[in-house]
Amino acid sequence: MVFTLMSMLTLVLLKILMQSSKSGAEGIGLFRTEFLFIDSDHLPTEDEQFESYKAALQALKGKPVTVRTMDIGGDKQLSYWKLPKEDNPFLGYRAIRISLKQDDIFRTQLRALLRASVYGDLWIMFPMIATLQEFRDAKKIYEEERDRLVKNGTKIADNIKLGIMVEIPASAVLADQFAKEVDFFSIGTNDLIQYTMAADRGNDRVSYLYQPYNPAILRLIKHVIESAHNEKKFVAMCGEMAGDPVAVPILMGLGLDEFSMSASSVLPTRSLMKSLKVSDMKELAEKSVNQQTNQQVIDLVKSYQK
């Protein structure tokens, strides 16, 4: 069980790391690097980023740190870098789409991460991946920067993991193909749910459609986990669902490998998981994916909890 790192300011970073250690977290499941960009008045330099990644890796003392590359766009705007105005920015020019288009910024971040990798257990994941070609293009840039650093004599860890966030239905449906090429998946449920249900969870008029237990969502998650395990790959989840007491029993039954949540949720979730039998949760999960509605799944979980 790991926690989600929300802020990148150095003092806040160290405070959060201390809190996570006390809560029994086993690593950082989501290092949101966009805050390095948001909490600055300029594009962070390679050295500035390197120092932040190094600090996190050293503070975790060998525990895994999963770093998400820059996820700017949508509701994450920068005062010093004006992105094109779009009618639907959440489905527009953001995250990996920016990184691949303006790869000088992406390369700077990757170099900083590669340099920091020798200080701990680094996992790198790309956000908003929709197609295999996007992953391949991102990986190619990563490999080019890695090879360039090695040729210059820079030491780089040889155990870096490279994966993707599964938050777009297209990548979830094609998980069996992605699993052949990535080292791991991290399911981003907040976006996966709203994109699958075509409903903005911040819109009160359609918020009823934000249904994390809808069998359609559960079937996508089941497919992602099974696809990864068929290729002996690792599956994490970051998002509110990972610490949701209704969802946790189902996710246990589906075989999710890692639950990433806020530090304050770690102990309650750990306590809940210890009270559950995996064999019972497998039965619950199988029944849940075959329900018809979100409410039926909730009722089913409650019946198991009595």
Tab-separated table of C-alpha atoms in Angstrom:
chain	number	residue	atom	x	y	z
A	1	MET	CA	0.000	0.000	0.000
A	2	VAL	CA	1.397	3.381	-0.984
A	3	PHE	CA	0.331	6.998	-0.805
A	4	THR	CA	-0.217	9.797	-3.301
A	5	LEU	CA	2.169	12.739	-3.256
A	6	MET	CA	0.217	15.940	-3.847
A	7	SER	CA	2.720	18.788	-3.519
A	8	MET	CA	6.277	19.271	-4.677
A	9	LEU	CA	7.529	22.157	-2.549
A	10	THR	CA	10.610	20.892	-0.733
A	11	LEU	CA	9.457	21.476	2.864
A	12	VAL	CA	5.984	20.125	2.180
A	13	LEU	CA	7.523	17.174	0.371
A	14	LEU	CA	9.601	16.158	3.385
A	15	LYS	CA	6.640	16.616	5.750
A	16	ILE	CA	4.446	14.363	3.605
A	17	LEU	CA	7.172	11.745	3.396
A	18	MET	CA	7.393	11.675	7.200
A	19	GLN	CA	3.608	11.328	7.487
A	20	SER	CA	3.592	8.462	5.011
A	21	SER	CA	6.285	6.622	6.956
A	22	LYS	CA	4.299	6.901	10.186
A	23	SER	CA	1.142	5.668	8.459
A	24	GLY	CA	2.870	2.522	7.223
A	25	ALA	CA	2.855	3.393	3.517
A	26	GLU	CA	5.188	1.287	1.406
A	27	GLY	CA	6.166	3.913	-1.139
A	28	ILE	CA	4.910	6.782	-3.291
A	29	GLY	CA	2.296	5.553	-5.722
A	30	LEU	CA	1.762	8.871	-7.504
A	31	PHE	CA	4.367	11.632	-7.543
A	32	ARG	CA	2.526	14.505	-9.261
A	33	THR	CA	5.374	16.330	-10.988
A	34	GLU	CA	3.076	19.008	-12.418
A	35	PHE	CA	3.276	20.775	-9.062
A	36	LEU	CA	6.928	21.488	-9.780
A	37	PHE	CA	5.667	23.496	-12.742
A	38	ILE	CA	2.641	25.032	-11.008
A	39	ASP	CA	4.578	26.113	-7.890
A	40	SER	CA	7.143	27.983	-9.992
A	41	ASP	CA	7.274	31.185	-12.021
A	42	HIS	CA	9.220	29.474	-14.800
A	43	LEU	CA	9.678	26.106	-16.433
A	44	PRO	CA	11.723	24.138	-13.869
A	45	THR	CA	15.256	23.508	-15.009
A	46	GLU	CA	16.795	20.054	-15.236
A	47	ASP	CA	18.789	20.639	-12.038
A	48	GLU	CA	15.768	21.958	-10.126
A	49	GLN	CA	13.764	18.886	-11.053
A	50	PHE	CA	16.698	16.581	-10.326
A	51	GLU	CA	16.975	17.893	-6.757
A	52	SER	CA	13.265	17.240	-6.083
A	53	TYR	CA	13.320	13.718	-7.509
A	54	LYS	CA	16.560	12.945	-5.679
A	55	ALA	CA	15.077	14.183	-2.371
A	56	ALA	CA	12.011	11.970	-2.740
A	57	LEU	CA	13.992	8.879	-3.684
A	58	GLN	CA	16.459	9.345	-0.842
A	59	ALA	CA	13.696	9.991	1.698
A	60	LEU	CA	11.929	6.740	0.759
A	61	LYS	CA	15.129	4.755	1.435
A	62	GLY	CA	14.718	2.152	-1.271
A	63	LYS	CA	10.919	2.035	-1.322
A	64	PRO	CA	9.414	2.527	-4.799
A	65	VAL	CA	8.639	6.033	-6.014
A	66	THR	CA	6.275	6.202	-9.002
A	67	VAL	CA	6.731	9.489	-10.829
A	68	ARG	CA	4.100	10.685	-13.278
A	69	THR	CA	5.573	12.865	-15.995
A	70	MET	CA	4.176	16.360	-16.435
A	71	ASP	CA	0.363	16.386	-16.507
A	72	ILE	CA	-0.308	19.994	-17.453
A	73	GLY	CA	-3.511	21.057	-19.189
A	74	GLY	CA	-7.186	20.653	-18.387
A	75	ASP	CA	-7.611	22.417	-15.035
A	76	LYS	CA	-3.832	22.660	-14.471
A	77	GLN	CA	-2.702	25.873	-16.109
A	78	LEU	CA	0.578	27.762	-15.805
A	79	SER	CA	0.757	31.548	-15.372
A	80	TYR	CA	3.991	31.817	-17.363
A	81	TRP	CA	3.104	29.436	-20.199
A	82	LYS	CA	-0.165	30.096	-21.987
A	83	LEU	CA	-1.628	26.995	-23.583
A	84	PRO	CA	-4.069	27.342	-26.496
A	85	LYS	CA	-7.641	28.091	-25.398
A	86	GLU	CA	-9.856	25.079	-26.101
A	87	ASP	CA	-13.580	24.370	-25.846
A	88	ASN	CA	-12.910	21.096	-24.027
A	89	PRO	CA	-9.424	21.252	-22.476
A	90	PHE	CA	-9.859	17.996	-20.526
A	91	LEU	CA	-10.039	16.158	-23.849
A	92	GLY	CA	-7.553	18.397	-25.583
A	93	TYR	CA	-3.914	19.367	-25.576
A	94	ARG	CA	-2.581	18.093	-22.241
A	95	ALA	CA	-0.283	15.656	-20.446
A	96	ILE	CA	1.614	13.272	-22.760
A	97	ARG	CA	0.191	15.080	-25.787
A	98	ILE	CA	2.114	18.213	-24.794
A	99	SER	CA	5.211	16.207	-23.901
A	100	LEU	CA	5.367	14.527	-27.301
A	101	LYS	CA	4.661	17.745	-29.188
A	102	GLN	CA	7.090	19.918	-27.211
A	103	ASP	CA	9.642	17.280	-26.448
A	104	ASP	CA	12.352	19.692	-25.277
A	105	ILE	CA	10.395	20.067	-22.018
A	106	PHE	CA	9.821	16.315	-21.867
A	107	ARG	CA	13.477	15.526	-22.482
A	108	THR	CA	14.519	17.893	-19.698
A	109	GLN	CA	12.242	16.112	-17.250
A	110	LEU	CA	13.384	12.661	-18.346
A	111	ARG	CA	17.042	13.593	-17.982
A	112	ALA	CA	16.407	14.837	-14.438
A	113	LEU	CA	14.612	11.606	-13.584
A	114	LEU	CA	17.310	9.421	-15.103
A	115	ARG	CA	20.030	11.250	-13.180
A	116	ALA	CA	18.079	10.866	-9.932
A	117	SER	CA	17.383	7.169	-10.487
A	118	VAL	CA	20.567	6.023	-8.715
A	119	TYR	CA	19.203	7.344	-5.400
A	120	GLY	CA	16.317	4.893	-5.049
A	121	ASP	CA	13.715	2.685	-6.725
A	122	LEU	CA	12.302	4.785	-9.569
A	123	TRP	CA	9.166	3.974	-11.553
A	124	ILE	CA	8.176	6.377	-14.362
A	125	MET	CA	4.682	6.525	-15.849
A	126	PHE	CA	3.218	8.507	-18.703
A	127	PRO	CA	-0.236	10.128	-18.260
A	128	MET	CA	-3.165	10.236	-20.690
A	129	ILE	CA	-1.860	7.494	-22.967
A	130	ALA	CA	-4.539	6.593	-25.513
A	131	THR	CA	-2.625	4.587	-28.114
A	132	LEU	CA	0.278	2.175	-28.257
A	133	GLN	CA	2.084	4.550	-30.605
A	134	GLU	CA	2.035	7.282	-27.959
A	135	PHE	CA	3.697	4.944	-25.476
A	136	ARG	CA	6.245	3.829	-28.047
A	137	ASP	CA	7.055	7.436	-28.974
A	138	ALA	CA	7.471	8.399	-25.305
A	139	LYS	CA	9.641	5.349	-24.652
A	140	LYS	CA	11.810	6.166	-27.682
A	141	ILE	CA	12.507	9.658	-26.329
A	142	TYR	CA	13.248	8.169	-22.904
A	143	GLU	CA	15.726	5.703	-24.428
A	144	GLU	CA	17.410	8.437	-26.475
A	145	GLU	CA	18.000	10.555	-23.366
A	146	ARG	CA	19.149	7.537	-21.362
A	147	ASP	CA	21.674	6.551	-24.039
A	148	ARG	CA	22.918	10.143	-24.312
A	149	LEU	CA	23.539	10.369	-20.561
A	150	VAL	CA	25.266	6.996	-20.445
A	151	LYS	CA	27.605	8.024	-23.261
A	152	ASN	CA	28.470	11.148	-21.270
A	153	GLY	CA	29.398	9.025	-18.276
A	154	THR	CA	26.324	9.715	-16.129
A	155	LYS	CA	25.398	6.877	-13.781
A	156	ILE	CA	21.816	5.607	-14.234
A	157	ALA	CA	20.006	2.850	-12.365
A	158	ASP	CA	19.462	-0.328	-14.347
A	159	ASN	CA	16.124	-1.222	-12.729
A	160	ILE	CA	13.911	1.731	-13.745
A	161	LYS	CA	10.335	0.663	-14.505
A	162	LEU	CA	8.388	2.321	-17.327
A	163	GLY	CA	4.592	2.265	-17.366
A	164	ILE	CA	1.405	4.151	-18.160
A	165	MET	CA	-1.615	5.545	-16.395
A	166	VAL	CA	-4.744	3.770	-17.566
A	167	GLU	CA	-7.297	6.575	-17.470
A	168	ILE	CA	-8.669	6.560	-21.013
A	169	PRO	CA	-11.123	3.767	-21.942
A	170	ALA	CA	-9.167	3.070	-25.157
A	171	SER	CA	-6.053	2.049	-23.240
A	172	ALA	CA	-8.136	0.013	-20.762
A	173	VAL	CA	-9.818	-1.924	-23.562
A	174	LEU	CA	-6.458	-2.506	-25.260
A	175	ALA	CA	-4.696	-3.409	-21.997
A	176	ASP	CA	-3.831	-6.888	-23.281
A	177	GLN	CA	-1.692	-5.285	-26.000
A	178	PHE	CA	-0.176	-2.588	-23.777
A	179	ALA	CA	0.762	-5.256	-21.216
A	180	LYS	CA	3.182	-6.794	-23.705
A	181	GLU	CA	5.236	-3.569	-23.804
A	182	VAL	CA	4.924	-1.721	-20.466
A	183	ASP	CA	6.453	-2.695	-17.134
A	184	PHE	CA	3.351	-1.737	-15.158
A	185	PHE	CA	-0.071	-0.111	-15.168
A	186	SER	CA	-1.455	2.468	-12.766
A	187	ILE	CA	-5.226	2.798	-13.120
A	188	GLY	CA	-6.312	6.424	-12.738
A	189	THR	CA	-9.906	5.896	-11.706
A	190	ASN	CA	-10.961	9.542	-11.339
A	191	ASP	CA	-10.601	10.162	-15.068
A	192	LEU	CA	-11.366	6.611	-16.194
A	193	ILE	CA	-14.800	6.803	-14.563
A	194	GLN	CA	-15.795	10.179	-15.975
A	195	TYR	CA	-14.487	9.395	-19.446
A	196	THR	CA	-16.235	6.009	-19.530
A	197	MET	CA	-19.528	7.454	-18.284
A	198	ALA	CA	-19.131	10.661	-20.359
A	199	ALA	CA	-19.956	12.688	-17.261
A	200	ASP	CA	-18.011	15.491	-15.607
A	201	ARG	CA	-17.942	14.661	-11.895
A	202	GLY	CA	-17.715	18.395	-11.124
A	203	ASN	CA	-21.023	19.074	-12.898
A	204	ASP	CA	-23.901	18.763	-10.406
A	205	ARG	CA	-26.420	18.076	-13.174
A	206	VAL	CA	-24.658	14.882	-14.267
A	207	SER	CA	-22.709	13.974	-11.129
A	208	TYR	CA	-25.101	11.060	-10.537
A	209	LEU	CA	-23.347	9.367	-13.462
A	210	TYR	CA	-20.014	9.406	-11.670
A	211	GLN	CA	-20.416	5.781	-10.583
A	212	PRO	CA	-17.209	4.053	-9.436
A	213	TYR	CA	-19.037	0.756	-8.783
A	214	ASN	CA	-20.863	0.641	-12.097
A	215	PRO	CA	-20.269	-2.852	-13.556
A	216	ALA	CA	-18.937	-1.223	-16.737
A	217	ILE	CA	-16.124	0.355	-14.701
A	218	LEU	CA	-15.479	-2.844	-12.763
A	219	ARG	CA	-15.257	-4.859	-15.979
A	220	LEU	CA	-12.677	-2.453	-17.398
A	221	ILE	CA	-10.619	-2.708	-14.214
A	222	LYS	CA	-10.922	-6.502	-14.239
A	223	HIS	CA	-9.717	-6.608	-17.844
A	224	VAL	CA	-6.729	-4.369	-17.092
A	225	ILE	CA	-5.666	-6.473	-14.091
A	226	GLU	CA	-6.079	-9.787	-15.908
A	227	SER	CA	-4.234	-8.485	-18.984
A	228	ALA	CA	-1.302	-7.346	-16.850
A	229	HIS	CA	-1.134	-10.564	-14.850
A	230	ASN	CA	-1.217	-12.651	-18.024
A	231	GLU	CA	2.058	-10.941	-18.968
A	232	LYS	CA	3.355	-11.101	-15.375
A	233	LYS	CA	3.101	-7.324	-15.056
A	234	PHE	CA	2.202	-5.177	-12.039
A	235	VAL	CA	-1.034	-3.190	-11.576
A	236	ALA	CA	-1.525	-0.258	-9.206
A	237	MET	CA	-4.450	2.097	-8.726
A	238	CYS	CA	-4.327	5.792	-7.909
A	239	GLY	CA	-7.503	7.739	-7.401
A	240	GLU	CA	-10.233	8.018	-4.793
A	241	MET	CA	-11.435	4.500	-5.532
A	242	ALA	CA	-8.227	2.934	-4.141
A	243	GLY	CA	-9.129	4.086	-0.626
A	244	ASP	CA	-12.901	3.705	-0.922
A	245	PRO	CA	-14.224	1.191	1.679
A	246	VAL	CA	-16.881	-0.032	-0.765
A	247	ALA	CA	-14.419	-0.508	-3.624
A	248	VAL	CA	-11.489	-1.965	-1.671
A	249	PRO	CA	-13.067	-5.422	-1.094
A	250	ILE	CA	-13.882	-5.702	-4.802
A	251	LEU	CA	-10.417	-4.572	-5.841
A	252	MET	CA	-8.868	-7.131	-3.510
A	253	GLY	CA	-10.959	-9.822	-5.152
A	254	LEU	CA	-9.950	-8.654	-8.619
A	255	GLY	CA	-6.290	-9.049	-7.669
A	256	LEU	CA	-5.129	-5.419	-7.669
A	257	ASP	CA	-1.436	-5.374	-6.702
A	258	GLU	CA	-1.105	-1.898	-5.207
A	259	PHE	CA	-3.481	0.648	-3.673
A	260	SER	CA	-2.327	4.288	-3.801
A	261	MET	CA	-4.126	6.838	-1.603
A	262	SER	CA	-3.672	9.881	0.605
A	263	ALA	CA	-1.529	9.288	3.696
A	264	SER	CA	-4.554	9.737	5.995
A	265	SER	CA	-6.373	6.842	4.295
A	266	VAL	CA	-3.580	4.279	4.619
A	267	LEU	CA	-4.241	3.029	8.168
A	268	PRO	CA	-8.080	2.749	7.851
A	269	THR	CA	-7.707	0.916	4.534
A	270	ARG	CA	-5.023	-1.383	5.889
A	271	SER	CA	-7.288	-2.210	8.846
A	272	LEU	CA	-10.207	-2.961	6.517
A	273	MET	CA	-8.101	-5.233	4.304
A	274	LYS	CA	-6.845	-7.230	7.278
A	275	SER	CA	-10.444	-7.993	8.231
A	276	LEU	CA	-11.261	-9.503	4.819
A	277	LYS	CA	-10.632	-12.984	3.423
A	278	VAL	CA	-9.248	-12.969	-0.104
A	279	SER	CA	-11.272	-16.044	-1.083
A	280	ASP	CA	-14.504	-14.298	-0.072
A	281	MET	CA	-13.469	-11.140	-1.932
A	282	LYS	CA	-12.819	-13.120	-5.120
A	283	GLU	CA	-16.385	-14.394	-4.923
A	284	LEU	CA	-17.629	-10.847	-4.247
A	285	ALA	CA	-15.673	-9.448	-7.202
A	286	GLU	CA	-17.042	-12.063	-9.589
A	287	LYS	CA	-20.597	-11.319	-8.501
A	288	SER	CA	-19.997	-7.545	-8.669
A	289	VAL	CA	-18.927	-7.495	-12.320
A	290	ASN	CA	-22.104	-9.403	-13.187
A	291	GLN	CA	-24.496	-6.962	-11.522
A	292	GLN	CA	-26.525	-4.517	-13.584
A	293	THR	CA	-26.269	-1.250	-11.652
A	294	ASN	CA	-24.014	0.787	-9.392
A	295	GLN	CA	-26.496	0.487	-6.517
A	296	GLN	CA	-26.722	-3.283	-6.844
A	297	VAL	CA	-22.964	-3.497	-6.374
A	298	ILE	CA	-23.125	-1.279	-3.279
A	299	ASP	CA	-25.871	-3.465	-1.806
A	300	LEU	CA	-23.866	-6.590	-2.596
A	301	VAL	CA	-20.761	-5.282	-0.817
A	302	LYS	CA	-22.844	-4.321	2.219
A	303	SER	CA	-24.253	-7.832	2.371
A	304	TYR	CA	-20.705	-9.211	2.572
A	305	GLN	CA	-19.783	-6.749	5.295
A	306	LYS	CA	-22.588	-7.794	7.643
